[in-house]
Coordinates of C-alpha atoms and ligand atoms in Angstrom, one line a residue:
X1 CA 43.3 121.0 87.8
X2 CA 42.1 117.8 86.1
X3 CA 43.7 114.4 86.6
X4 CA 42.3 111.4 84.9
X5 CA 43.9 108.1 86.1
X6 CA 43.4 104.8 84.3
X7 CA 40.0 105.7 82.9
X8 CA 38.1 103.1 81.0
X9 CA 34.5 103.2 79.8
X10 CA 32.6 100.1 78.7
X11 CA 29.1 100.5 77.3
X12 CA 26.7 97.7 76.8
X13 CA 25.8 98.0 73.2
X14 CA 23.1 95.9 71.3
X15 CA 25.8 93.6 70.0
X16 CA 27.9 93.3 73.1
X17 CA 30.2 95.5 75.2
X18 CA 31.8 98.5 73.5
X19 CA 35.2 99.6 75.0
X20 CA 35.0 103.4 74.4
X21 CA 37.9 104.4 76.6
X22 CA 40.9 102.1 77.4
X23 CA 43.1 103.3 80.2
X24 CA 43.3 107.0 79.7
X25 CA 45.8 109.0 81.9
X26 CA 45.6 112.7 81.4
X27 CA 46.7 115.8 83.3
X28 CA 45.3 119.3 82.6
X29 CA 47.1 122.1 84.4
X30 CA 45.2 125.1 85.8
X31 CA 44.7 128.0 83.3
X32 CA 45.5 126.1 80.1
X33 CA 43.5 125.4 77.0
X34 CA 43.8 121.6 76.5
X35 CA 42.6 120.2 73.2
X36 CA 41.4 116.6 72.6
X37 CA 41.3 115.7 69.0
X38 CA 40.2 112.5 67.3
X39 CA 38.1 111.1 64.5
X40 CA 34.4 110.3 65.0
X41 CA 33.9 107.4 67.4
X42 CA 37.4 107.7 68.9
X43 CA 35.9 108.3 72.4
X44 CA 36.1 112.1 72.7
X45 CA 32.6 112.7 74.0
X46 CA 32.9 109.7 76.4
X47 CA 36.1 111.2 77.7
X48 CA 34.7 114.7 78.3
X49 CA 31.5 113.4 79.9
X50 CA 33.7 111.5 82.4
X51 CA 35.3 114.7 83.6
X52 CA 32.0 116.0 85.1
X53 CA 30.7 112.5 85.7
X54 CA 27.8 112.8 83.3
X55 CA 29.2 109.4 82.5
X56 CA 30.6 107.3 85.4
X57 CA 33.7 105.6 84.2
X58 CA 33.9 101.8 84.4
X59 CA 37.2 102.1 86.2
X60 CA 39.7 104.8 87.1
X61 CA 39.7 108.0 89.1
X62 CA 38.6 111.5 88.1
X63 CA 40.3 114.3 90.0
X64 CA 39.0 117.8 89.5
X65 CA 40.3 120.7 91.6
X66 CA 41.7 118.3 94.2
X67 CA 38.8 116.0 94.6
X68 CA 38.1 112.5 93.3
X69 CA 34.8 113.0 91.7
X70 CA 34.0 109.3 91.5
X71 CA 34.0 109.1 95.3
X72 CA 31.8 112.1 96.2
X73 CA 28.4 111.5 97.7
X74 CA 25.5 112.7 95.5
X75 CA 25.1 116.1 97.2
X76 CA 28.7 116.9 97.0
X77 CA 28.9 115.8 93.5
X78 CA 26.2 118.2 92.5
X79 CA 28.1 121.1 94.1
X80 CA 31.4 120.0 92.5
X81 CA 29.7 119.9 89.1
X82 CA 28.9 123.6 89.4
X83 CA 32.6 124.2 89.2
X84 CA 32.6 122.6 85.7
X85 CA 30.7 124.4 82.9
X86 CA 29.9 122.6 79.6
X87 CA 29.1 123.8 76.1
X88 CA 27.6 121.5 73.5
X89 CA 27.7 121.2 69.7
X90 CA 23.9 121.7 69.4
X91 CA 23.8 124.4 72.1
X92 CA 21.0 122.6 74.1
X93 CA 19.1 125.9 74.7
X94 CA 15.5 125.9 76.0
X95 CA 13.4 127.3 73.1
X96 CA 10.7 128.6 75.5
X97 CA 13.2 130.8 77.3
X98 CA 14.8 134.0 76.2
X99 CA 18.6 134.6 75.9
X100 CA 18.5 136.0 79.4
X101 CA 16.4 133.2 80.7
X102 CA 18.7 130.6 79.3
X103 CA 21.8 132.2 80.8
X104 CA 20.0 132.5 84.2
X105 CA 18.8 128.9 84.3
X106 CA 21.7 127.3 86.3
X107 CA 21.4 130.1 88.9
X108 CA 17.6 129.6 89.2
X109 CA 18.1 125.9 89.6
X110 CA 20.7 126.5 92.3
X111 CA 18.1 128.6 94.2
X112 CA 19.8 132.0 93.9
X113 CA 17.6 135.0 94.5
X114 CA 16.4 137.3 91.7
X115 CA 18.4 140.3 92.6
X116 CA 21.6 138.3 92.7
X117 CA 20.8 136.6 89.4
X118 CA 20.2 139.9 87.7
X119 CA 23.5 141.1 89.0
X120 CA 25.3 138.2 87.6
X121 CA 23.6 137.6 84.2
X122 CA 23.9 141.3 83.0
X123 CA 27.8 141.2 82.9
X124 CA 27.7 137.7 81.5
X125 CA 25.7 138.7 78.5
X126 CA 28.0 141.7 78.1
X127 CA 31.0 139.4 78.1
X128 CA 29.6 137.2 75.4
X129 CA 28.4 140.3 73.4
X130 CA 24.6 139.6 73.6
X131 CA 23.3 142.3 75.9
X132 CA 21.3 143.8 73.0
X133 CA 19.6 140.4 72.4
X134 CA 18.6 139.5 76.0
X135 CA 14.9 139.4 75.2
X136 CA 15.2 137.3 72.0
X137 CA 14.3 133.6 71.9
X138 CA 16.7 131.0 70.5
X139 CA 14.7 130.7 67.2
X140 CA 15.4 134.4 66.6
X141 CA 19.2 134.4 66.8
X142 CA 22.0 132.9 64.7
X143 CA 24.0 129.7 65.5
X144 CA 27.0 131.7 66.7
X145 CA 24.8 133.8 69.0
X146 CA 23.2 130.6 70.3
X147 CA 26.6 129.3 71.2
X148 CA 27.4 132.6 73.0
X149 CA 24.3 131.9 75.1
X150 CA 25.6 128.4 75.7
X151 CA 28.9 129.9 76.9
X152 CA 27.1 132.5 79.1
X153 CA 25.0 129.7 80.7
X154 CA 28.1 127.5 81.2
X155 CA 29.9 130.4 83.0
X156 CA 26.9 131.5 85.2
X157 CA 28.0 129.4 88.2
X158 CA 31.5 130.7 87.9
X159 CA 33.2 127.4 87.1
X160 CA 36.9 126.8 87.3
X161 CA 36.7 124.5 84.3
X162 CA 34.9 124.8 81.0
X163 CA 34.3 121.7 78.9
X164 CA 33.5 122.2 75.2
X165 CA 32.3 119.2 73.2
X166 CA 32.5 120.1 69.5
X167 CA 31.2 123.6 70.3
X168 CA 32.0 125.0 66.9
X169 CA 31.3 121.9 64.7
X170 CA 27.9 123.2 63.7
X171 CA 29.2 126.7 62.8
X172 CA 30.8 128.2 59.7
X173 CA 34.5 128.9 59.7
X174 CA 34.2 132.6 60.3
X175 CA 31.8 132.1 63.3
X176 CA 34.0 129.3 64.5
X177 CA 36.9 131.7 64.7
X178 CA 34.9 134.3 66.7
X179 CA 33.6 131.6 69.2
X180 CA 37.1 130.3 69.7
X181 CA 38.3 133.9 70.3
X182 CA 35.6 134.2 72.9
X183 CA 36.7 131.0 74.6
X184 CA 40.3 132.2 74.6
X185 CA 39.2 135.4 76.2
X186 CA 37.3 133.5 78.9
X187 CA 40.4 131.5 79.5
X188 CA 42.7 134.5 79.7
X189 CA 40.5 137.1 81.5
X190 CA 38.6 134.8 83.9
X191 CA 41.4 132.2 84.3
X192 CA 39.0 129.4 83.4
X193 CA 40.7 126.1 82.4
X194 CA 39.3 125.0 79.1
X195 CA 39.1 121.4 77.8
X196 CA 38.1 121.5 74.2
X197 CA 37.1 118.5 72.1
X198 CA 37.1 118.6 68.3
X199 CA 37.7 116.6 65.2
X200 CA 39.3 119.6 63.4
X201 CA 43.0 120.4 63.6
X202 CA 42.1 124.0 62.6
X203 CA 40.4 124.4 66.0
X204 CA 43.4 123.0 67.9
X205 CA 45.7 125.2 65.9
X206 CA 43.8 128.4 66.8
X207 CA 43.2 127.9 70.5
X208 CA 44.9 125.0 72.2
X209 CA 48.1 125.1 74.3
X210 CA 48.5 121.4 74.5
X211 CA 46.7 118.6 72.8
X212 CA 46.0 114.9 73.2
X213 CA 45.3 112.8 70.1
X214 CA 42.8 110.1 70.9
X215 CA 42.3 107.0 68.7
X216 CA 40.1 104.0 69.5
X217 CA 39.8 104.9 73.1
X218 CA 43.5 105.5 73.8
X219 CA 45.8 108.5 73.8
X220 CA 47.9 108.1 70.7
X221 CA 50.1 111.1 71.2
X222 CA 50.1 114.1 73.6
X223 CA 52.1 117.3 73.8
X224 CA 52.5 121.0 73.0
X225 CA 50.6 122.1 70.0
X226 CA 53.6 123.7 68.2
X227 CA 55.6 120.5 68.9
X228 CA 52.8 118.3 67.5
X229 CA 52.6 120.3 64.3
X230 CA 56.3 120.3 63.8
X231 CA 57.1 116.7 64.8
X232 CA 54.0 114.5 64.6
X233 CA 55.0 110.9 65.4
X234 CA 51.9 108.8 65.0
X235 CA 50.1 108.0 61.8
X236 CA 46.8 109.2 63.2
X237 CA 48.3 112.6 64.2
X238 CA 49.8 113.0 60.7
X239 CA 46.5 112.3 59.1
X240 CA 44.7 114.8 61.3
X241 CA 47.4 117.5 60.6
X242 CA 47.2 116.8 56.9
X243 CA 44.2 119.2 56.7
X244 CA 46.6 122.1 57.6
X245 CA 50.0 120.8 56.5
X246 CA 49.7 118.4 53.7
X247 CA 51.9 115.4 54.6
X248 CA 52.2 114.2 51.0
X249 CA 53.9 116.4 48.4
X250 CA 52.0 117.2 45.1
X251 CA 52.8 115.0 42.1
X252 CA 54.3 118.0 40.3
X253 CA 56.9 118.4 43.0
X254 CA 57.8 114.7 42.9
X255 CA 58.2 114.8 39.2
X256 CA 60.5 117.8 39.5
X257 CA 62.6 115.9 42.0
X258 CA 63.0 113.0 39.5
X259 CA 64.1 115.5 36.9
X260 CA 66.7 117.0 39.3
X261 CA 67.9 113.5 40.3
X262 CA 68.4 112.5 36.6
X263 CA 70.6 115.5 36.1
X264 CA 73.0 114.9 38.9
X265 CA 76.7 115.0 37.9
X266 CA 78.7 111.8 38.4
X267 CA 79.7 111.3 42.0
X268 CA 77.0 113.7 43.2
X269 CA 74.2 112.8 45.5
X270 CA 70.8 114.3 45.8
X271 CA 68.2 114.1 48.6
X272 CA 64.7 115.5 49.0
X273 CA 64.3 117.0 52.4
X274 CA 61.1 118.1 54.2
X275 CA 61.8 120.7 56.8
X276 CA 59.5 122.1 59.4
X277 CA 60.1 124.5 62.3
X278 CA 58.4 126.8 64.6
X279 CA 59.7 129.8 66.4
X280 CA 61.6 133.0 65.8
X281 CA 64.3 131.9 63.3
X282 CA 63.9 132.4 59.6
X283 CA 64.8 129.8 57.0
X284 CA 67.0 132.1 54.9
X285 CA 70.2 132.2 57.1
X286 CA 70.0 128.5 57.7
X287 CA 69.7 127.7 54.0
X288 CA 72.4 130.1 53.0
X289 CA 74.7 128.3 55.5
X290 CA 74.1 125.1 53.6
X291 CA 74.9 126.7 50.3
X292 CA 77.9 128.7 51.4
X293 CA 79.5 126.5 54.1
X294 CA 78.7 123.1 52.8
X295 CA 78.7 123.9 49.1
X296 CA 75.4 122.3 48.4
X297 CA 73.0 123.2 45.7
X298 CA 69.5 123.7 47.0
X299 CA 66.2 123.9 45.0
X300 CA 63.2 125.1 47.0
X301 CA 60.3 123.1 45.7
X302 CA 57.4 123.7 48.0
X303 CA 56.6 125.6 51.1
X304 CA 54.1 127.3 53.4
X305 CA 54.3 129.7 56.3
X306 CA 51.6 129.7 58.9
X307 CA 51.2 130.9 62.5
X308 CA 50.5 128.8 65.6
X309 CA 50.2 130.4 69.1
X310 CA 51.9 133.6 67.8
X311 CA 54.8 131.5 66.6
X312 CA 55.8 131.3 63.0
X313 CA 55.4 127.8 61.7
X314 CA 56.8 126.9 58.4
X315 CA 57.2 123.8 56.3
X316 CA 59.5 123.5 53.3
X317 CA 60.5 120.9 50.7
X318 CA 64.0 121.3 49.3
X319 CA 66.1 119.2 47.0
X320 CA 69.8 119.2 48.2
X321 CA 72.5 118.1 45.8
X322 CA 76.2 117.8 46.2
X323 CA 78.7 115.3 47.7
X324 CA 76.7 112.7 49.7
X325 CA 78.7 113.3 53.0
X326 CA 77.8 117.0 52.9
X327 CA 74.2 116.2 52.5
X328 CA 74.4 114.1 55.7
X329 CA 76.2 117.0 57.4
X330 CA 73.5 119.4 56.2
X331 CA 70.8 117.2 57.9
X332 CA 72.8 117.2 61.1
X333 CA 73.3 120.9 60.9
X334 CA 69.5 121.6 60.4
X335 CA 68.6 119.3 63.3
X336 CA 71.1 121.2 65.4
X337 CA 69.3 124.4 64.5
X338 CA 66.0 123.0 65.8
X339 CA 64.6 122.3 62.4
X340 CA 62.6 119.0 62.1
X341 CA 64.0 117.2 59.0
X342 CA 62.5 114.2 57.1
X343 CA 64.4 112.7 54.3
X344 CA 62.0 111.5 51.6
X345 CA 62.9 109.0 48.9
X346 CA 61.2 109.4 45.6
X347 CA 60.9 106.2 43.5
X348 CA 61.3 106.5 39.8
Ligands
ADP1 N1 25.7 105.2 75.3 C1 26.4 104.4 74.5 N2 26.1 103.1 74.3 C2 26.9 102.2 73.6 N3 27.9 102.7 72.9 C3 28.2 104.0 72.9 C4 27.5 104.9 73.7 N4 28.1 106.1 73.6 C5 29.1 106.0 72.8 N5 29.2 104.7 72.4 C6 30.3 104.1 71.5 O1 31.5 104.4 72.1 C7 32.5 104.8 71.1 C8 33.0 106.2 71.3 O2 31.9 107.1 71.2 P1 32.1 108.7 71.5 O3 32.7 108.9 72.8 O4 30.8 109.3 71.3 O5 33.1 109.1 70.3 P2 33.4 110.6 69.6 O6 32.8 111.6 70.5 O7 34.9 110.6 69.6 O8 32.8 110.5 68.3 C9 31.8 104.7 69.7 O9 32.1 103.4 69.2 C10 30.3 104.8 70.1 O10 29.5 104.1 69.2
MG2 MG1 31.5 113.2 70.1

């Protein structure tokens, strides 16, 4: 649905050129929710604005629904843009227009006649749950309701793609959840492909199918959301995930590990393991295998269970002790079971 090829974006800043995007290649498949996450200044907004050519890239190609947007003549570009809706962090509603008037705006601008507009806007306001507020002005509704208007307006021209630039960043966590649910519903029921930009892993966790981590204008890491949470590779990804799955263990756990290590019998080894997995399997049978078949002692020190994309996602810190070769065998066994294993060394 969207193909970005070799995109770079250079701005002329007051103190010289700023390279906001450096060779981005990205493919978004039809019907998916694709998340783009990065810290402030990473280039997220630049990237999303390239997709509908609000920003013309300095180089590269932007393919949307089979057309290279960078090569379309102005009139065709305007038409192509109608297939791409966009929602913004600060809603960008017209304060002088009602909820209805805001949602109808793109249709009026496209020259649609009044009867057709009414036919289209009614169901849209119903979809976003605002039919009862159609005559209110933006100043008379909440932030979450304003974003619902923004979504209705973005969907008015029946786009194939919806771009969301930090659409929930100005909202509280509860409202964020309900807006993300609405975006999921739009994706599922209308088949709209969603590209969603955020600096919060929580948002990615709730809604995205796949995600690209962007750092200093480059894609640092990209893949399925469950995979990314289970096996983050890059430091930037780990630090973004930290908000949900703390990457460092608490000091109390580390001091417990030191106590256990000090008590090892002669000839015995000990190793702190951090395990994470996603999917159907439960930890218990896997851990009992280690105890029973490999004769290891296990102390479970820390853990949490969460859910991503209807899959159970768990992370666990265990201290395994016993003959050193068996600990090695345990790590192999766990990996064979699809559990991501990190061995952690604790200094005294
Ligand atoms: N119009 C502009 N002129 C000059 N520099 C810009 C412009 N827009 C963005 N930048 C710079 O480009 C980089 C990426 O910005 P942006 O895409 O807004 O990042 P993000 O949305 O991830 O915070 C930043 O260093 C920012 O200061
Ligand atoms: Mg931004």
